[in-house]
Coordinates of C-alpha atoms and ligand atoms in Angstrom, one line a residue:
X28 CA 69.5 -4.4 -8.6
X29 CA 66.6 -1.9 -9.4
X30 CA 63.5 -2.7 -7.8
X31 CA 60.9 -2.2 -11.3
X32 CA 58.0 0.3 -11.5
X33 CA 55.5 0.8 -14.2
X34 CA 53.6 3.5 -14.5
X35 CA 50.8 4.5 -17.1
X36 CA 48.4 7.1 -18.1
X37 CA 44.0 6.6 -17.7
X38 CA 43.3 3.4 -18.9
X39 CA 47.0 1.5 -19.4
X40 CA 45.6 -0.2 -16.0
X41 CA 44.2 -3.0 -18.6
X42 CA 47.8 -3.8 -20.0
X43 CA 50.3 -2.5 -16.5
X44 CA 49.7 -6.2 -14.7
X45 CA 51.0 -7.6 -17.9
X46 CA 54.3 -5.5 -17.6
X47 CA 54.9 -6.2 -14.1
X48 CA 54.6 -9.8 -14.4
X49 CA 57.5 -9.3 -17.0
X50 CA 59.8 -7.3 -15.0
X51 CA 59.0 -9.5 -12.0
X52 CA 60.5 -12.3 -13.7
X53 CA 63.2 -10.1 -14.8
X54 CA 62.6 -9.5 -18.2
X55 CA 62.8 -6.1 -19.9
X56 CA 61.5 -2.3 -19.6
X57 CA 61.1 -2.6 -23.6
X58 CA 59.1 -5.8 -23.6
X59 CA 57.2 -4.8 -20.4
X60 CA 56.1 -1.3 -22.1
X61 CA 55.4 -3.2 -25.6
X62 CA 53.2 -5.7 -23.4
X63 CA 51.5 -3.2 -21.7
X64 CA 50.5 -0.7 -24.5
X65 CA 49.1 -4.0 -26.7
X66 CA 46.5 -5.2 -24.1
X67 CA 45.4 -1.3 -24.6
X68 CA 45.6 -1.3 -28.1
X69 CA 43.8 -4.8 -27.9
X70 CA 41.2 -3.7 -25.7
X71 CA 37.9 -2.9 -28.1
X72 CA 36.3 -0.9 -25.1
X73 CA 38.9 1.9 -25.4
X74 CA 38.3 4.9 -28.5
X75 CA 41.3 6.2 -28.2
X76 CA 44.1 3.5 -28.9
X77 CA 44.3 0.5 -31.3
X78 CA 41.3 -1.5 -32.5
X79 CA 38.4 0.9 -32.0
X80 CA 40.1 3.5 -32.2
X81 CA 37.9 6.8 -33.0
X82 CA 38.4 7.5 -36.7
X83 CA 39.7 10.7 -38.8
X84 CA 37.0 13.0 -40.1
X85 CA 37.0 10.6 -43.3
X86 CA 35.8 7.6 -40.9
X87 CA 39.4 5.9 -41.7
X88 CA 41.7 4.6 -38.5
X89 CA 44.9 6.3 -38.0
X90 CA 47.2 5.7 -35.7
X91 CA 50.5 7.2 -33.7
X92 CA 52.7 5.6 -31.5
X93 CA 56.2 5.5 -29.9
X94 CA 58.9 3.7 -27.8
X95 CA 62.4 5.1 -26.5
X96 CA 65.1 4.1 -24.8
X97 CA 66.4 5.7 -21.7
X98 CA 70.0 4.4 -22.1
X99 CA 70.2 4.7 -25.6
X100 CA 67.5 7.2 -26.2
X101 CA 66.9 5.3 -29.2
X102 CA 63.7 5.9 -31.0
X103 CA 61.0 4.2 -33.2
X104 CA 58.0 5.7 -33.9
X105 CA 55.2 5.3 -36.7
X106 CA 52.3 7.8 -37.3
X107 CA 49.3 7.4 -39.6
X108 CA 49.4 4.1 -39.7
X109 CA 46.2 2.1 -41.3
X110 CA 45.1 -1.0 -41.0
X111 CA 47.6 -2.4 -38.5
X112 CA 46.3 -3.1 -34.9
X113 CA 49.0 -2.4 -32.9
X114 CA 51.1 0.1 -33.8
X115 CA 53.7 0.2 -30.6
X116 CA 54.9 -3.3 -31.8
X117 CA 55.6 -1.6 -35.1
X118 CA 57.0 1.5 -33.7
X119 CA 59.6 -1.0 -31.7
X120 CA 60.2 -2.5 -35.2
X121 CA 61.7 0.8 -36.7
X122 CA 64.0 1.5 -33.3
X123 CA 65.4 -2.3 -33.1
X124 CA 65.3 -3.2 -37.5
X125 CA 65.6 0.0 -39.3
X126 CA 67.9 2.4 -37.1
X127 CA 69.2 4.4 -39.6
X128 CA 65.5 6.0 -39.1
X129 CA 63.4 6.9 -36.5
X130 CA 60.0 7.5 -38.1
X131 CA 58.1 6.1 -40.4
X132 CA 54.1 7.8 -41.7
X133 CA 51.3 6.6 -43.5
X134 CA 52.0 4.5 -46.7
X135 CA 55.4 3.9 -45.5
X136 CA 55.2 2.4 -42.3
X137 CA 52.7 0.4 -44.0
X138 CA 54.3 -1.0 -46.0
X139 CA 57.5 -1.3 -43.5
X140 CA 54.7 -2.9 -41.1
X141 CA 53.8 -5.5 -43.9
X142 CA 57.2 -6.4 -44.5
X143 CA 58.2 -7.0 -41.0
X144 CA 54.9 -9.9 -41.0
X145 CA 52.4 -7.6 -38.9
X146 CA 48.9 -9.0 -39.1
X147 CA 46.1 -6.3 -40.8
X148 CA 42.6 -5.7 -39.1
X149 CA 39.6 -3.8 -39.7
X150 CA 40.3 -1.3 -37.0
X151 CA 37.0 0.7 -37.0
X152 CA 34.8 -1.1 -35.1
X153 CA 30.7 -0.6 -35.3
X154 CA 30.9 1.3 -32.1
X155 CA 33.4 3.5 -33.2
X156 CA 31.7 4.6 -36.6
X157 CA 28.2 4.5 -34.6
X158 CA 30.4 7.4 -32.0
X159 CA 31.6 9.1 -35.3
X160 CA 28.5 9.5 -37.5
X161 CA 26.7 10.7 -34.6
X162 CA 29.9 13.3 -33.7
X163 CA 29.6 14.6 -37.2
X164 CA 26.6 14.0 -38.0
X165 CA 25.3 15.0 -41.8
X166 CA 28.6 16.1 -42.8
X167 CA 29.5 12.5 -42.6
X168 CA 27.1 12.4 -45.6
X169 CA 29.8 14.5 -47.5
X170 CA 32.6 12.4 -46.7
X171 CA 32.0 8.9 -46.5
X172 CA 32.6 7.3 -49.8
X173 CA 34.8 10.1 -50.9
X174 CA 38.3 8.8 -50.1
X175 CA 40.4 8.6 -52.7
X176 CA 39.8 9.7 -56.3
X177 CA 40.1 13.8 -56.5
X178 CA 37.2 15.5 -57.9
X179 CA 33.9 17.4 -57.4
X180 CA 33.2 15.4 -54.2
X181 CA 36.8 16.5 -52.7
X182 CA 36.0 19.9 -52.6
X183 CA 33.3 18.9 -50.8
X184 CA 34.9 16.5 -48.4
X185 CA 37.5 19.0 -48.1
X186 CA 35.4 21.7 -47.1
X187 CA 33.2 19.7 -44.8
X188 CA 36.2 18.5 -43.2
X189 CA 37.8 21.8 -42.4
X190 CA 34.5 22.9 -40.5
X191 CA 34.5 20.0 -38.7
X192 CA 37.7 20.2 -37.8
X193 CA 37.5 23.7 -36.9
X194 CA 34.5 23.6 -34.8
X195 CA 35.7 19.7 -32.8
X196 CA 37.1 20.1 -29.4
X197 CA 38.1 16.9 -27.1
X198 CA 36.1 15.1 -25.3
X199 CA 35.3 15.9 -21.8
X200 CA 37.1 13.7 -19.4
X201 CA 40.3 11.7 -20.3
X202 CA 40.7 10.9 -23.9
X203 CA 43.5 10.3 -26.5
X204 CA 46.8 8.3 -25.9
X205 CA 47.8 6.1 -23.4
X206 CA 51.5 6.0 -21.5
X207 CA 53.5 3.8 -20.2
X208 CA 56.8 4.3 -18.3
X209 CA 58.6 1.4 -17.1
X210 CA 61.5 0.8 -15.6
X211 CA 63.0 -2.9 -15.1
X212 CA 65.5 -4.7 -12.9
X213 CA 69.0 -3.8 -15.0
X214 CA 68.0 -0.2 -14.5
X215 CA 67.1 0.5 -18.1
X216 CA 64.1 2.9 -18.3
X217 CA 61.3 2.9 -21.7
X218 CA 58.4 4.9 -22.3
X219 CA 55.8 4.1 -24.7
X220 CA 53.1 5.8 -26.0
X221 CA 50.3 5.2 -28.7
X222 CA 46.7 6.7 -29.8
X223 CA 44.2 6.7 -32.5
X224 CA 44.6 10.7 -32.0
X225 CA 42.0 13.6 -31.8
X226 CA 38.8 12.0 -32.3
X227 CA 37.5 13.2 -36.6
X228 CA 40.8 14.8 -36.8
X229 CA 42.0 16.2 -40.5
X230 CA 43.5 12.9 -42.3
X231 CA 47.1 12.7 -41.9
X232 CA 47.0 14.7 -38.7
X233 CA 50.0 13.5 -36.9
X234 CA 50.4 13.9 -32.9
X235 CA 52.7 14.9 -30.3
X236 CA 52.5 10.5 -29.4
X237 CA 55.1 10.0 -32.2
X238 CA 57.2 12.6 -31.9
X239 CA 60.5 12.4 -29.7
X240 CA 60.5 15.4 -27.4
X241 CA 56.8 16.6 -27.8
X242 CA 54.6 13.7 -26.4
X243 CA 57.8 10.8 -25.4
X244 CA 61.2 11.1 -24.1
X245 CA 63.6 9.2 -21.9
X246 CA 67.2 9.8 -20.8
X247 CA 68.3 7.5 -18.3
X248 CA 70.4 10.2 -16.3
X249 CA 67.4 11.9 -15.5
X250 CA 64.0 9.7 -16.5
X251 CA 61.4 10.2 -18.9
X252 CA 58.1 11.6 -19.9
X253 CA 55.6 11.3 -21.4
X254 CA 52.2 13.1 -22.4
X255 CA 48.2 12.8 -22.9
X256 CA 45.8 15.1 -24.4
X257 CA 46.2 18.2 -26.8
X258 CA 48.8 16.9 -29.1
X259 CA 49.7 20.7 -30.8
X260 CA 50.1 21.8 -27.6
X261 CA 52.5 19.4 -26.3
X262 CA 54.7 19.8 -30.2
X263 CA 54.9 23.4 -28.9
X264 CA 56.1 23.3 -25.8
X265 CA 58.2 20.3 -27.0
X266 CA 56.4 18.3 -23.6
X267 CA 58.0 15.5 -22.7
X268 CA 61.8 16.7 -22.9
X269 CA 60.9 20.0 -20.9
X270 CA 59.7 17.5 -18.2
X271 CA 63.0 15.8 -18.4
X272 CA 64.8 18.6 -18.5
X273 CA 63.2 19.6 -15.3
X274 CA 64.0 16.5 -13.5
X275 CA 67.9 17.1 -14.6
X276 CA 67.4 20.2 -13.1
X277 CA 66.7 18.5 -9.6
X278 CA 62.7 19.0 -9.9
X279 CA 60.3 16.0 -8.3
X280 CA 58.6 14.1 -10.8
X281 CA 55.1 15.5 -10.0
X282 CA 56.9 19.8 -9.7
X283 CA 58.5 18.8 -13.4
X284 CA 54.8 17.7 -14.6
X285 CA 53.7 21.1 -13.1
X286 CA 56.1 23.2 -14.5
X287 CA 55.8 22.3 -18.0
X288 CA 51.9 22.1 -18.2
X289 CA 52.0 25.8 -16.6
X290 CA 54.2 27.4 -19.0
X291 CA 52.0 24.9 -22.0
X292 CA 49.0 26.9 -20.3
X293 CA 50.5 30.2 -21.4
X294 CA 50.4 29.7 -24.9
X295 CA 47.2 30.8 -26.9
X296 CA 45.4 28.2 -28.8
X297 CA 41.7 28.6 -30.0
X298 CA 40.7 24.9 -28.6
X299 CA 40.8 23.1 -25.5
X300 CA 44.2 23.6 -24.0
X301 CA 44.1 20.2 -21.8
X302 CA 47.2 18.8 -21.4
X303 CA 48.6 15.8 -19.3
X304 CA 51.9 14.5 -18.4
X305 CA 53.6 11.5 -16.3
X306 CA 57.3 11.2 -15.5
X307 CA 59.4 8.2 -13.8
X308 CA 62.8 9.3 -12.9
X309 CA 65.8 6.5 -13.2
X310 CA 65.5 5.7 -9.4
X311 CA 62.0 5.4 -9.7
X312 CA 60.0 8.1 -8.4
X313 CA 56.9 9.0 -10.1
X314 CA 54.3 12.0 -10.4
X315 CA 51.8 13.4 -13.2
X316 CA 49.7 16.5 -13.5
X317 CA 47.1 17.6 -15.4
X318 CA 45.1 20.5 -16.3
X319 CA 41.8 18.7 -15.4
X320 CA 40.5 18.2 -11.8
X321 CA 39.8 14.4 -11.1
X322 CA 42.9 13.2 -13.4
X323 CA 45.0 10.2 -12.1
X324 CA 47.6 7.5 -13.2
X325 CA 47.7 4.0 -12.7
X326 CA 51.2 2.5 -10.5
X327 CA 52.2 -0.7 -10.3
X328 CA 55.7 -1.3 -7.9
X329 CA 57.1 -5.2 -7.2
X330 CA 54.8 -5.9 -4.3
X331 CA 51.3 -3.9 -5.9
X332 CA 48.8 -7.1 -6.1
X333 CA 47.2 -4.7 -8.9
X334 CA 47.0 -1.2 -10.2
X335 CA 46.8 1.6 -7.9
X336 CA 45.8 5.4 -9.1
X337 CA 47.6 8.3 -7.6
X338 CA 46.2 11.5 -8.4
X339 CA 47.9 14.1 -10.5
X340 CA 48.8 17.6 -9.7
X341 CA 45.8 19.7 -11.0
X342 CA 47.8 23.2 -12.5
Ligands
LIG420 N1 48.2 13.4 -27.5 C1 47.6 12.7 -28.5 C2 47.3 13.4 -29.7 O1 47.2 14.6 -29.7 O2 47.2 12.8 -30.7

């Protein structure tokens, strides 16, 4: 029998004592991880995830998020999503009810989520447009109020949104998605991941969270991944799978995190390059790195009375 380990990026330490209770009592990496990443989504303090969420650049709540399967490496993701709180629940929906596809976007997994009997919610919360009208300040004048119909006010919207776009970088310190790797008694292995996104972002700006290889990936043989921070940068270096291919490759779980963020580093891009990752290999070993000094993940192992941080590798 596997002893079970959880592991998640900053701030999954609200939903990780959730999973372990689950794969104490021997239930399963999938419900563990969907457990886990709820409580986050739940959790109105966070900006990055869920409820609260920090909108796109038209003040509207999109959201990305993920769940595979280490045996299977089965995969359900949704991205864009509006309206529905908690999008990992819906991304589980599309791997376990509709797998003759893998992703669903926007209107569509809105609808798919509607179907399937997932509660709506106001996502945007008053912090959350307070943080965003002061982020964008006037130009939230020429956006709000302009979502839909096309006409003279698109332009504008249009062009106010490219600059703002343009001249937005992240936030200083940890922001964006939150991970969670778990691995349960059977041996089976999940990693989830889900995120409101970068903070104003262009509407319909999809991340690395919901893509397979760029921001999740499991294979049992090996482990999975899983990443945090500049989503284009991750779908580029295809993140999560080059961390797994590492670990086939006999690297540590920390080294594989390295490897990839270092060759990540090497590419040009005009924003922030920050970049995080996390791995848990099938035996359950665990390491993360970042590009940030200061940057840790939360563990949680069968006797942990509650989260622990462990520092990442700083490349
Ligand atoms: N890594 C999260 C995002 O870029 O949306």
């Amino acid at each position: 029998m596997t002893e079970p380990v959880v592991i998640g990026s900053e701030r999954s330490e609200v939903g990780l004592p959730a999973a372990m209770e689950i794969l104490l009592s021997g239930g399963s990496a999938l419900d563990a991880v969907e457990t886990a990443l709820r409580r986050c989504e739940d959790n109105l303090e966070d900006h990055y995830v869920g409820t609260g969420g920090l909108p796109n650049a038209r003040g509207e709540v999109e959201l990305d998020a993920s769940i595979m399967i280490g045996s299977s490496r089965a995969f359900g993701a949704v991205a864009a999503l509006k309206g529905y709180p908690n999008p990992i629940s819906v991304a589980r929906a599309v791997l376990e009810k509709l797998p003759q596809h893998a992703l669903l976007v926007g209107e569509g997994a809105a609808f798919f989520a509607q179907e399937c009997g997932f509660a709506t919610a106001d996502l945007l919360t008053d912090e959350a447009r307070r943080l965003w009208r002061e982020a964008l300040g006037p130009s939230v004048e020429s956006v709000e109020g302009e979502n839909t119909a096309a006409g003279a006010g698109d332009e504008a919207y249009r062009a106010a949104s490219l600059e703002l776009v343009r001249r937005l970088a992240p936030h200083d310190g940890p922001w964006g998605t939150i991970n969670v790797l778990a691995l349960d008694r059977s041996g089976e292995l999940v990693v989830g991941v889900s995120t409101s996104g970068y903070p104003y972002k262009y509407p319909g700006r999809v991340g690395d969270s919901a893509i397979a290889g760029a921001g999740n990936y499991c294979d049992l043989r090996y482990g999975g991944a899983a990443c945090t921070g500049r989503g284009e940068l991750s779908m580029r270096a295809i993140g999560a799978r080059a961390v797994v291919e590492r670990l086939a490759l006999g690297d540590d779980p920390e080294s594989a995190c390295a490897a990839m963020l270092t060759d990540a580093a090497t590419l040009p891009d005009e924003f922030r390059a920050e970049l995080r990752t996390l791995a848990l290999t099938f035996d359950g070993r665990h390491g993360g790195a970042a590009g940030q000094v200061g940057s840790v993940y939360a563990l949680m192992t069968a006797t942990s009375a509650e989260p622990e941080f462990r520092a990442r590798r700083v490349v």
